Amino acid sequence: MYYKYRGISEWTENFLIKKEIWAAKPSSLNDPFECDIPAFTDAQLKGHIDKIKTNQLTGFVMAANQSHVSGESFFSIQGRSIKLLLNKIKKAKTLDKKYKVANNFYHSIGHNGFSDPKGQTNSLFKFLDKVGIFSLSEDPLNMLMWSHYGEDHKGLAYGFDANEGSDLSNEEYFQPVKYSDQALKVDLSKGLKNALDYYIDEYGQTKLKNRIEINDSQIQSVLFTKTNDWRYEKEWRYMREKFGTYPLPGKLSRIVFGLKCIPKDIERYKFLCKKHIDNKVVFYQVVRVEGGTTLDLKEV
């Protein structure tokens, strides 16, 4: 069971009425280091871009050479024309010049050309700026969590199951947060998993752009790591590629009312739950353990 601490509000009611949650931008959260990686140096960027150009050019040359050897067409050219193109690339003295020859060939036949090698690093920062985060906790009895996120114990905590087939059962999108005091970083020399998206520009031309994949191991580390200051939260994170509203990511099967939640609010949320949620929901309230300083749950 995973819990979302909330204050009493219209937004909190929408979990039940609209059956939706809000995945927030990292910059809107209360951790100033959230998904914050340092800018890359010029040397790092050049090394990364040169590596991408080399890979793109290598693929181009191998495909052209294979077509020449097999006697097949390479796009619109054949035989001697392919050989001339390969020789022109070979004679170019620098990587950038070789790359330009190949890219110019693409453009001469009406092809889009290579995807922008700078696009991957640009899309990385855009991705981290727009990603959506929905934070949950495995602990429904955390004194500080109730104080910070549960309206000083007057709010509630929604309990979600990671039922089979739900988004919370998909570890690509839902994982426990790892706690470390090492600064977040991305090592470009290790590469990043990315995909290409096609889009139509303002002139009606089909273009390519890079898109970072959320399941890249380095990206996952950035998304699911916080400093040890936050360890008490016992956080699990549900991530989406873009911030905004999403359907409930798992079965809402429990509501825990805070120690100071008033009867009027308890009855209100019980009513909304029974009206809008189809599955069985069990209701609890936080109580103080008699004679002690710890909290417990009592079914209500």
PDB file of C-alpha atoms in Angstrom:
ATOM      1  CA  MET A   1       0.000   0.000   0.000  1.00  0.00           C
ATOM      2  CA  TYR A   2       1.274   3.464  -0.925  1.00  0.00           C
ATOM      3  CA  TYR A   3      -0.046   6.667   0.594  1.00  0.00           C
ATOM      4  CA  LYS A   4      -0.611  10.182  -0.701  1.00  0.00           C
ATOM      5  CA  TYR A   5      -0.838  12.715   2.118  1.00  0.00           C
ATOM      6  CA  ARG A   6      -3.220  15.580   1.372  1.00  0.00           C
ATOM      7  CA  GLY A   7      -4.922  18.532   3.012  1.00  0.00           C
ATOM      8  CA  ILE A   8      -8.681  18.953   2.821  1.00  0.00           C
ATOM      9  CA  SER A   9      -9.379  20.791  -0.441  1.00  0.00           C
ATOM     10  CA  GLU A  10     -11.190  20.760  -3.765  1.00  0.00           C
ATOM     11  CA  TRP A  11      -8.073  19.289  -5.399  1.00  0.00           C
ATOM     12  CA  THR A  12      -8.115  16.460  -2.882  1.00  0.00           C
ATOM     13  CA  GLU A  13     -11.766  15.773  -3.656  1.00  0.00           C
ATOM     14  CA  ASN A  14     -10.906  15.475  -7.356  1.00  0.00           C
ATOM     15  CA  PHE A  15      -9.031  12.263  -6.594  1.00  0.00           C
ATOM     16  CA  LEU A  16     -12.485  10.814  -5.948  1.00  0.00           C
ATOM     17  CA  ILE A  17     -14.804  12.877  -8.150  1.00  0.00           C
ATOM     18  CA  LYS A  18     -12.660  12.986 -11.298  1.00  0.00           C
ATOM     19  CA  LYS A  19     -10.532   9.947 -10.435  1.00  0.00           C
ATOM     20  CA  GLU A  20      -7.378  11.807 -11.357  1.00  0.00           C
ATOM     21  CA  ILE A  21      -4.081  12.924  -9.834  1.00  0.00           C
ATOM     22  CA  TRP A  22      -1.639  15.722 -10.573  1.00  0.00           C
ATOM     23  CA  ALA A  23       1.933  14.844 -11.562  1.00  0.00           C
ATOM     24  CA  ALA A  24       3.940  17.954 -10.674  1.00  0.00           C
ATOM     25  CA  LYS A  25       6.925  19.636 -12.335  1.00  0.00           C
ATOM     26  CA  PRO A  26      10.202  19.142 -10.432  1.00  0.00           C
ATOM     27  CA  SER A  27      10.613  22.921 -10.071  1.00  0.00           C
ATOM     28  CA  SER A  28       7.295  23.145  -8.199  1.00  0.00           C
ATOM     29  CA  LEU A  29       8.341  20.690  -5.475  1.00  0.00           C
ATOM     30  CA  ASN A  30       9.904  21.546  -2.115  1.00  0.00           C
ATOM     31  CA  ASP A  31      13.335  20.014  -2.786  1.00  0.00           C
ATOM     32  CA  PRO A  32      15.607  22.608  -4.473  1.00  0.00           C
ATOM     33  CA  PHE A  33      17.826  19.803  -5.819  1.00  0.00           C
ATOM     34  CA  GLU A  34      14.933  17.982  -7.509  1.00  0.00           C
ATOM     35  CA  CYS A  35      16.113  16.497 -10.848  1.00  0.00           C
ATOM     36  CA  ASP A  36      18.819  19.173 -10.894  1.00  0.00           C
ATOM     37  CA  ILE A  37      21.912  18.171 -12.848  1.00  0.00           C
ATOM     38  CA  PRO A  38      24.833  20.522 -13.603  1.00  0.00           C
ATOM     39  CA  ALA A  39      25.287  22.018 -17.055  1.00  0.00           C
ATOM     40  CA  PHE A  40      27.784  20.191 -19.251  1.00  0.00           C
ATOM     41  CA  THR A  41      31.172  21.714 -20.031  1.00  0.00           C
ATOM     42  CA  ASP A  42      32.084  22.656 -23.607  1.00  0.00           C
ATOM     43  CA  ALA A  43      34.540  19.754 -23.698  1.00  0.00           C
ATOM     44  CA  GLN A  44      31.867  17.279 -22.544  1.00  0.00           C
ATOM     45  CA  LEU A  45      29.401  18.556 -25.130  1.00  0.00           C
ATOM     46  CA  LYS A  46      31.948  18.419 -27.960  1.00  0.00           C
ATOM     47  CA  GLY A  47      32.981  14.880 -27.056  1.00  0.00           C
ATOM     48  CA  HIS A  48      29.354  13.757 -26.940  1.00  0.00           C
ATOM     49  CA  ILE A  49      28.419  15.469 -30.209  1.00  0.00           C
ATOM     50  CA  ASP A  50      31.483  14.062 -31.989  1.00  0.00           C
ATOM     51  CA  LYS A  51      30.569  10.570 -30.776  1.00  0.00           C
ATOM     52  CA  ILE A  52      27.038  10.914 -32.151  1.00  0.00           C
ATOM     53  CA  LYS A  53      28.330  12.283 -35.465  1.00  0.00           C
ATOM     54  CA  THR A  54      30.797   9.393 -35.726  1.00  0.00           C
ATOM     55  CA  ASN A  55      28.042   6.840 -35.121  1.00  0.00           C
ATOM     56  CA  GLN A  56      25.726   8.500 -37.643  1.00  0.00           C
ATOM     57  CA  LEU A  57      28.465   8.754 -40.254  1.00  0.00           C
ATOM     58  CA  THR A  58      29.603   5.166 -39.691  1.00  0.00           C
ATOM     59  CA  GLY A  59      26.078   3.899 -40.268  1.00  0.00           C
ATOM     60  CA  PHE A  60      25.794   5.994 -43.431  1.00  0.00           C
ATOM     61  CA  VAL A  61      29.111   4.743 -44.868  1.00  0.00           C
ATOM     62  CA  MET A  62      28.386   1.097 -44.021  1.00  0.00           C
ATOM     63  CA  ALA A  63      24.968   1.249 -45.700  1.00  0.00           C
ATOM     64  CA  ALA A  64      26.379   2.981 -48.787  1.00  0.00           C
ATOM     65  CA  ASN A  65      29.257   0.510 -49.061  1.00  0.00           C
ATOM     66  CA  GLN A  66      26.934  -2.472 -48.654  1.00  0.00           C
ATOM     67  CA  SER A  67      24.755  -1.153 -51.486  1.00  0.00           C
ATOM     68  CA  HIS A  68      27.817  -0.680 -53.694  1.00  0.00           C
ATOM     69  CA  VAL A  69      29.156  -4.189 -53.019  1.00  0.00           C
ATOM     70  CA  SER A  70      25.777  -5.845 -53.652  1.00  0.00           C
ATOM     71  CA  GLY A  71      25.064  -3.768 -56.743  1.00  0.00           C
ATOM     72  CA  GLU A  72      21.928  -2.268 -55.225  1.00  0.00           C
ATOM     73  CA  SER A  73      20.805   1.342 -55.186  1.00  0.00           C
ATOM     74  CA  PHE A  74      21.689   3.614 -52.297  1.00  0.00           C
ATOM     75  CA  PHE A  75      18.673   5.887 -52.235  1.00  0.00           C
ATOM     76  CA  SER A  76      18.715   7.372 -55.770  1.00  0.00           C
ATOM     77  CA  ILE A  77      22.291   6.516 -56.795  1.00  0.00           C
ATOM     78  CA  GLN A  78      24.061   3.358 -57.943  1.00  0.00           C
ATOM     79  CA  GLY A  79      27.454   1.913 -58.812  1.00  0.00           C
ATOM     80  CA  ARG A  80      30.072   4.526 -59.640  1.00  0.00           C
ATOM     81  CA  SER A  81      28.041   7.338 -58.057  1.00  0.00           C
ATOM     82  CA  ILE A  82      28.110   5.530 -54.713  1.00  0.00           C
ATOM     83  CA  LYS A  83      31.864   5.029 -55.032  1.00  0.00           C
ATOM     84  CA  LEU A  84      32.382   8.737 -55.774  1.00  0.00           C
ATOM     85  CA  LEU A  85      30.316   9.673 -52.728  1.00  0.00           C
ATOM     86  CA  LEU A  86      32.320   7.349 -50.470  1.00  0.00           C
ATOM     87  CA  ASN A  87      35.610   8.669 -51.844  1.00  0.00           C
ATOM     88  CA  LYS A  88      34.480  12.236 -51.234  1.00  0.00           C
ATOM     89  CA  ILE A  89      33.749  11.377 -47.599  1.00  0.00           C
ATOM     90  CA  LYS A  90      37.089   9.576 -47.266  1.00  0.00           C
ATOM     91  CA  LYS A  91      39.062  12.541 -48.624  1.00  0.00           C
ATOM     92  CA  ALA A  92      37.414  15.069 -46.303  1.00  0.00           C
ATOM     93  CA  LYS A  93      40.019  15.827 -43.635  1.00  0.00           C
ATOM     94  CA  THR A  94      37.910  16.316 -40.505  1.00  0.00           C
ATOM     95  CA  LEU A  95      34.927  14.628 -38.923  1.00  0.00           C
ATOM     96  CA  ASP A  96      32.812  17.747 -39.404  1.00  0.00           C
ATOM     97  CA  LYS A  97      33.679  17.921 -43.112  1.00  0.00           C
ATOM     98  CA  LYS A  98      32.979  14.217 -43.642  1.00  0.00           C
ATOM     99  CA  TYR A  99      29.699  14.639 -41.776  1.00  0.00           C
ATOM    100  CA  LYS A 100      28.782  17.620 -43.948  1.00  0.00           C
ATOM    101  CA  VAL A 101      29.357  15.652 -47.178  1.00  0.00           C
ATOM    102  CA  ALA A 102      27.003  12.892 -46.028  1.00  0.00           C
ATOM    103  CA  ASN A 103      24.404  15.343 -44.747  1.00  0.00           C
ATOM    104  CA  ASN A 104      24.531  17.368 -47.976  1.00  0.00           C
ATOM    105  CA  PHE A 105      23.872  14.181 -49.925  1.00  0.00           C
ATOM    106  CA  TYR A 106      20.765  13.556 -47.850  1.00  0.00           C
ATOM    107  CA  HIS A 107      19.524  17.084 -48.508  1.00  0.00           C
ATOM    108  CA  SER A 108      20.251  16.788 -52.255  1.00  0.00           C
ATOM    109  CA  ILE A 109      17.777  13.908 -52.543  1.00  0.00           C
ATOM    110  CA  GLY A 110      15.108  15.607 -50.438  1.00  0.00           C
ATOM    111  CA  HIS A 111      15.901  13.680 -47.244  1.00  0.00           C
ATOM    112  CA  ASN A 112      15.759  15.322 -43.808  1.00  0.00           C
ATOM    113  CA  GLY A 113      19.376  14.486 -43.103  1.00  0.00           C
ATOM    114  CA  PHE A 114      20.874  13.358 -39.822  1.00  0.00           C
ATOM    115  CA  SER A 115      19.037  14.228 -36.637  1.00  0.00           C
ATOM    116  CA  ASP A 116      20.654  17.157 -34.824  1.00  0.00           C
ATOM    117  CA  PRO A 117      23.498  15.730 -32.663  1.00  0.00           C
ATOM    118  CA  LYS A 118      22.919  18.568 -30.195  1.00  0.00           C
ATOM    119  CA  GLY A 119      19.306  17.526 -29.859  1.00  0.00           C
ATOM    120  CA  GLN A 120      19.962  14.813 -27.282  1.00  0.00           C
ATOM    121  CA  THR A 121      21.484  17.106 -24.667  1.00  0.00           C
ATOM    122  CA  ASN A 122      18.893  19.802 -25.385  1.00  0.00           C
ATOM    123  CA  SER A 123      16.064  17.297 -25.000  1.00  0.00           C
ATOM    124  CA  LEU A 124      17.587  16.028 -21.733  1.00  0.00           C
ATOM    125  CA  PHE A 125      17.146  19.356 -19.950  1.00  0.00           C
ATOM    126  CA  LYS A 126      13.710  19.887 -21.513  1.00  0.00           C
ATOM    127  CA  PHE A 127      12.696  16.419 -20.360  1.00  0.00           C
ATOM    128  CA  LEU A 128      13.822  17.027 -16.782  1.00  0.00           C
ATOM    129  CA  ASP A 129      11.989  20.364 -16.754  1.00  0.00           C
ATOM    130  CA  LYS A 130       8.690  18.924 -17.983  1.00  0.00           C
ATOM    131  CA  VAL A 131       8.616  15.514 -16.304  1.00  0.00           C
ATOM    132  CA  GLY A 132       5.683  14.839 -13.946  1.00  0.00           C
ATOM    133  CA  ILE A 133       6.163  13.513 -10.392  1.00  0.00           C
ATOM    134  CA  PHE A 134       3.498  12.028  -8.122  1.00  0.00           C
ATOM    135  CA  SER A 135       4.994  11.249  -4.703  1.00  0.00           C
ATOM    136  CA  LEU A 136       3.704   8.546  -2.373  1.00  0.00           C
ATOM    137  CA  SER A 137       4.919   7.088   0.917  1.00  0.00           C
ATOM    138  CA  GLU A 138       4.906   3.545   2.234  1.00  0.00           C
ATOM    139  CA  ASP A 139       4.269   4.877   5.767  1.00  0.00           C
ATOM    140  CA  PRO A 140       0.778   6.101   6.800  1.00  0.00           C
ATOM    141  CA  LEU A 141       1.876   6.937  10.355  1.00  0.00           C
ATOM    142  CA  ASN A 142       4.742   9.341   9.816  1.00  0.00           C
ATOM    143  CA  MET A 143       4.437  12.280  12.221  1.00  0.00           C
ATOM    144  CA  LEU A 144       6.406  14.676  10.004  1.00  0.00           C
ATOM    145  CA  MET A 145       4.577  13.666   6.830  1.00  0.00           C
ATOM    146  CA  TRP A 146       1.246  14.425   8.488  1.00  0.00           C
ATOM    147  CA  SER A 147       2.598  17.780   9.629  1.00  0.00           C
ATOM    148  CA  HIS A 148       4.134  18.769   6.279  1.00  0.00           C
ATOM    149  CA  TYR A 149       1.680  17.341   3.751  1.00  0.00           C
ATOM    150  CA  GLY A 150      -1.443  16.352   5.697  1.00  0.00           C
ATOM    151  CA  GLU A 151      -2.539  19.844   6.783  1.00  0.00           C
ATOM    152  CA  ASP A 152      -1.064  19.503  10.277  1.00  0.00           C
ATOM    153  CA  HIS A 153      -2.863  16.193  10.862  1.00  0.00           C
ATOM    154  CA  LYS A 154      -6.242  17.653   9.793  1.00  0.00           C
ATOM    155  CA  GLY A 155      -6.074  16.117   6.303  1.00  0.00           C
ATOM    156  CA  LEU A 156      -6.030  12.584   4.976  1.00  0.00           C
ATOM    157  CA  ALA A 157      -3.908  10.030   3.148  1.00  0.00           C
ATOM    158  CA  TYR A 158      -5.158   8.095   0.140  1.00  0.00           C
ATOM    159  CA  GLY A 159      -3.966   4.489   0.057  1.00  0.00           C
ATOM    160  CA  PHE A 160      -3.242   2.987  -3.371  1.00  0.00           C
ATOM    161  CA  ASP A 161      -2.632  -0.641  -4.298  1.00  0.00           C
ATOM    162  CA  ALA A 162      -0.107  -1.529  -6.988  1.00  0.00           C
ATOM    163  CA  ASN A 163      -2.643  -3.953  -8.448  1.00  0.00           C
ATOM    164  CA  GLU A 164      -1.680  -6.022 -11.486  1.00  0.00           C
ATOM    165  CA  GLY A 165      -1.983  -4.075 -14.726  1.00  0.00           C
ATOM    166  CA  SER A 166      -1.967  -0.679 -13.015  1.00  0.00           C
ATOM    167  CA  ASP A 167       0.683   1.978 -13.602  1.00  0.00           C
ATOM    168  CA  LEU A 168       1.927   1.421 -10.056  1.00  0.00           C
ATOM    169  CA  SER A 169       2.793  -2.160 -11.008  1.00  0.00           C
ATOM    170  CA  ASN A 170       5.097  -0.898 -13.782  1.00  0.00           C
ATOM    171  CA  GLU A 171       8.598  -0.372 -12.360  1.00  0.00           C
ATOM    172  CA  GLU A 172       9.507   1.800 -15.334  1.00  0.00           C
ATOM    173  CA  TYR A 173       7.157   4.445 -13.917  1.00  0.00           C
ATOM    174  CA  PHE A 174       6.964   3.563 -10.222  1.00  0.00           C
ATOM    175  CA  GLN A 175       9.951   2.908  -7.973  1.00  0.00           C
ATOM    176  CA  PRO A 176      11.180   3.552  -4.438  1.00  0.00           C
ATOM    177  CA  VAL A 177      13.323   6.646  -4.055  1.00  0.00           C
ATOM    178  CA  LYS A 178      16.992   5.986  -3.359  1.00  0.00           C
ATOM    179  CA  TYR A 179      18.690   8.296  -0.872  1.00  0.00           C
ATOM    180  CA  SER A 180      22.237   9.512  -1.405  1.00  0.00           C
ATOM    181  CA  ASP A 181      24.245  12.650  -0.667  1.00  0.00           C
ATOM    182  CA  GLN A 182      26.138  12.391  -3.937  1.00  0.00           C
ATOM    183  CA  ALA A 183      25.214  15.141  -6.396  1.00  0.00           C
ATOM    184  CA  LEU A 184      23.006  14.098  -9.299  1.00  0.00           C
ATOM    185  CA  LYS A 185      24.804  13.911 -12.630  1.00  0.00           C
ATOM    186  CA  VAL A 186      24.623  12.443 -16.104  1.00  0.00           C
ATOM    187  CA  ASP A 187      27.776  11.039 -17.713  1.00  0.00           C
ATOM    188  CA  LEU A 188      27.516  11.747 -21.441  1.00  0.00           C
ATOM    189  CA  SER A 189      30.382   9.363 -22.183  1.00  0.00           C
ATOM    190  CA  LYS A 190      28.105   6.474 -21.155  1.00  0.00           C
ATOM    191  CA  GLY A 191      25.483   7.526 -23.679  1.00  0.00           C
ATOM    192  CA  LEU A 192      21.750   8.056 -23.267  1.00  0.00           C
ATOM    193  CA  LYS A 193      18.856   5.992 -24.546  1.00  0.00           C
ATOM    194  CA  ASN A 194      16.840   8.119 -26.930  1.00  0.00           C
ATOM    195  CA  ALA A 195      14.254   7.860 -29.684  1.00  0.00           C
ATOM    196  CA  LEU A 196      13.434   9.932 -32.747  1.00  0.00           C
ATOM    197  CA  ASP A 197      10.116  11.698 -33.157  1.00  0.00           C
ATOM    198  CA  TYR A 198       8.793  13.044 -36.441  1.00  0.00           C
ATOM    199  CA  TYR A 199       7.004  16.390 -36.511  1.00  0.00           C
ATOM    200  CA  ILE A 200       5.744  18.890 -39.092  1.00  0.00           C
ATOM    201  CA  ASP A 201       7.343  22.342 -38.972  1.00  0.00           C
ATOM    202  CA  GLU A 202       5.676  25.665 -39.796  1.00  0.00           C
ATOM    203  CA  TYR A 203       6.504  25.185 -43.482  1.00  0.00           C
ATOM    204  CA  GLY A 204       4.844  21.791 -43.673  1.00  0.00           C
ATOM    205  CA  GLN A 205       8.160  19.927 -43.766  1.00  0.00           C
ATOM    206  CA  THR A 206       8.670  16.658 -41.904  1.00  0.00           C
ATOM    207  CA  LYS A 207      11.469  16.986 -39.344  1.00  0.00           C
ATOM    208  CA  LEU A 208      13.215  14.775 -36.805  1.00  0.00           C
ATOM    209  CA  LYS A 209      13.923  15.498 -33.159  1.00  0.00           C
ATOM    210  CA  ASN A 210      15.534  13.537 -30.353  1.00  0.00           C
ATOM    211  CA  ARG A 211      13.521  12.359 -27.374  1.00  0.00           C
ATOM    212  CA  ILE A 212      15.052  11.042 -24.157  1.00  0.00           C
ATOM    213  CA  GLU A 213      13.644   7.693 -23.016  1.00  0.00           C
ATOM    214  CA  ILE A 214      12.380   7.609 -19.424  1.00  0.00           C
ATOM    215  CA  ASN A 215      13.760   4.072 -18.954  1.00  0.00           C
ATOM    216  CA  ASP A 216      17.383   5.114 -19.558  1.00  0.00           C
ATOM    217  CA  SER A 217      19.382   3.956 -16.516  1.00  0.00           C
ATOM    218  CA  GLN A 218      21.016   7.346 -15.889  1.00  0.00           C
ATOM    219  CA  ILE A 219      17.707   9.185 -16.248  1.00  0.00           C
ATOM    220  CA  GLN A 220      16.095   6.739 -13.834  1.00  0.00           C
ATOM    221  CA  SER A 221      18.839   7.500 -11.311  1.00  0.00           C
ATOM    222  CA  VAL A 222      18.197  11.251 -11.610  1.00  0.00           C
ATOM    223  CA  LEU A 223      14.430  10.825 -11.314  1.00  0.00           C
ATOM    224  CA  PHE A 224      14.454   8.428  -8.364  1.00  0.00           C
ATOM    225  CA  THR A 225      17.274   9.808  -6.176  1.00  0.00           C
ATOM    226  CA  LYS A 226      17.060  12.363  -3.345  1.00  0.00           C
ATOM    227  CA  THR A 227      19.427  13.409  -0.575  1.00  0.00           C
ATOM    228  CA  ASN A 228      19.412  11.688   2.814  1.00  0.00           C
ATOM    229  CA  ASP A 229      17.583  14.659   4.350  1.00  0.00           C
ATOM    230  CA  TRP A 230      14.403  13.218   2.826  1.00  0.00           C
ATOM    231  CA  ARG A 231      14.890   9.620   3.921  1.00  0.00           C
ATOM    232  CA  TYR A 232      12.167   9.893   6.583  1.00  0.00           C
ATOM    233  CA  GLU A 233       9.542  10.217   3.828  1.00  0.00           C
ATOM    234  CA  LYS A 234      10.049   6.609   2.654  1.00  0.00           C
ATOM    235  CA  GLU A 235       9.000   7.857  -0.751  1.00  0.00           C
ATOM    236  CA  TRP A 236       7.894   5.968  -3.824  1.00  0.00           C
ATOM    237  CA  ARG A 237       7.538   7.886  -7.070  1.00  0.00           C
ATOM    238  CA  TYR A 238       5.140   7.615  -9.955  1.00  0.00           C
ATOM    239  CA  MET A 239       6.680   9.344 -12.974  1.00  0.00           C
ATOM    240  CA  ARG A 240       5.257  10.526 -16.290  1.00  0.00           C
ATOM    241  CA  GLU A 241       7.055  12.100 -19.237  1.00  0.00           C
ATOM    242  CA  LYS A 242       5.048  15.313 -18.856  1.00  0.00           C
ATOM    243  CA  PHE A 243       3.535  17.060 -15.851  1.00  0.00           C
ATOM    244  CA  GLY A 244      -0.250  17.321 -15.663  1.00  0.00           C
ATOM    245  CA  THR A 245      -3.363  15.371 -14.713  1.00  0.00           C
ATOM    246  CA  TYR A 246      -3.520  11.589 -15.053  1.00  0.00           C
ATOM    247  CA  PRO A 247      -6.004   8.849 -14.106  1.00  0.00           C
ATOM    248  CA  LEU A 248      -5.541   7.223 -10.716  1.00  0.00           C
ATOM    249  CA  PRO A 249      -2.369   5.108 -11.140  1.00  0.00           C
ATOM    250  CA  GLY A 250      -3.559   2.268  -8.920  1.00  0.00           C
ATOM    251  CA  LYS A 251      -6.631   1.038  -7.066  1.00  0.00           C
ATOM    252  CA  LEU A 252      -7.639   3.458  -4.318  1.00  0.00           C
ATOM    253  CA  SER A 253      -8.570   1.000  -1.576  1.00  0.00           C
ATOM    254  CA  ARG A 254      -7.951   2.880   1.668  1.00  0.00           C
ATOM    255  CA  ILE A 255      -8.407   6.350   3.128  1.00  0.00           C
ATOM    256  CA  VAL A 256      -6.624   7.294   6.348  1.00  0.00           C
ATOM    257  CA  PHE A 257      -7.895  10.400   8.128  1.00  0.00           C
ATOM    258  CA  GLY A 258      -5.491  12.460  10.188  1.00  0.00           C
ATOM    259  CA  LEU A 259      -5.460  12.580  13.974  1.00  0.00           C
ATOM    260  CA  LYS A 260      -7.133  16.026  13.939  1.00  0.00           C
ATOM    261  CA  CYS A 261      -9.447  15.457  10.965  1.00  0.00           C
ATOM    262  CA  ILE A 262     -12.908  16.643  12.026  1.00  0.00           C
ATOM    263  CA  PRO A 263     -16.008  14.388  11.780  1.00  0.00           C
ATOM    264  CA  LYS A 264     -17.599  16.650   9.145  1.00  0.00           C
ATOM    265  CA  ASP A 265     -14.672  16.122   6.771  1.00  0.00           C
ATOM    266  CA  ILE A 266     -14.537  12.405   7.483  1.00  0.00           C
ATOM    267  CA  GLU A 267     -18.198  11.999   6.570  1.00  0.00           C
ATOM    268  CA  ARG A 268     -17.765  14.191   3.474  1.00  0.00           C
ATOM    269  CA  TYR A 269     -14.963  12.033   2.064  1.00  0.00           C
ATOM    270  CA  LYS A 270     -16.727   8.810   2.966  1.00  0.00           C
ATOM    271  CA  PHE A 271     -19.743  10.039   1.013  1.00  0.00           C
ATOM    272  CA  LEU A 272     -17.664  11.085  -2.017  1.00  0.00           C
ATOM    273  CA  CYS A 273     -15.798   7.807  -1.972  1.00  0.00           C
ATOM    274  CA  LYS A 274     -18.936   5.669  -1.878  1.00  0.00           C
ATOM    275  CA  LYS A 275     -20.486   7.786  -4.642  1.00  0.00           C
ATOM    276  CA  HIS A 276     -17.566   7.813  -7.075  1.00  0.00           C
ATOM    277  CA  ILE A 277     -15.265   4.849  -6.330  1.00  0.00           C
ATOM    278  CA  ASP A 278     -16.543   1.483  -7.543  1.00  0.00           C
ATOM    279  CA  ASN A 279     -14.316  -0.833  -5.502  1.00  0.00           C
ATOM    280  CA  LYS A 280     -14.411  -1.347  -1.744  1.00  0.00           C
ATOM    281  CA  VAL A 281     -12.543   1.288   0.258  1.00  0.00           C
ATOM    282  CA  VAL A 282     -11.640   0.811   3.931  1.00  0.00           C
ATOM    283  CA  PHE A 283     -11.553   3.902   6.176  1.00  0.00           C
ATOM    284  CA  TYR A 284      -9.152   4.484   9.060  1.00  0.00           C
ATOM    285  CA  GLN A 285      -8.250   7.329  11.353  1.00  0.00           C
ATOM    286  CA  VAL A 286      -4.917   7.977  12.996  1.00  0.00           C
ATOM    287  CA  VAL A 287      -5.052   7.701  16.787  1.00  0.00           C
ATOM    288  CA  ARG A 288      -2.501   8.283  19.500  1.00  0.00           C
ATOM    289  CA  VAL A 289      -1.339   5.172  21.286  1.00  0.00           C
ATOM    290  CA  GLU A 290      -2.627   5.517  24.837  1.00  0.00           C
ATOM    291  CA  GLY A 291       0.087   6.643  27.224  1.00  0.00           C
ATOM    292  CA  GLY A 292       2.666   6.922  24.453  1.00  0.00           C
ATOM    293  CA  THR A 293       4.012   9.217  21.744  1.00  0.00           C
ATOM    294  CA  THR A 294       3.408   6.997  18.728  1.00  0.00           C
ATOM    295  CA  LEU A 295       0.547   6.756  16.257  1.00  0.00           C
ATOM    296  CA  ASP A 296      -1.702   3.891  15.238  1.00  0.00           C
ATOM    297  CA  LEU A 297      -4.674   3.272  12.921  1.00  0.00           C
ATOM    298  CA  LYS A 298      -8.262   2.663  13.940  1.00  0.00           C
ATOM    299  CA  GLU A 299     -10.960   1.630  11.477  1.00  0.00           C
ATOM    300  CA  VAL A 300     -13.840   4.115  11.320  1.00  0.00           C
TER     301      VAL A 300
END
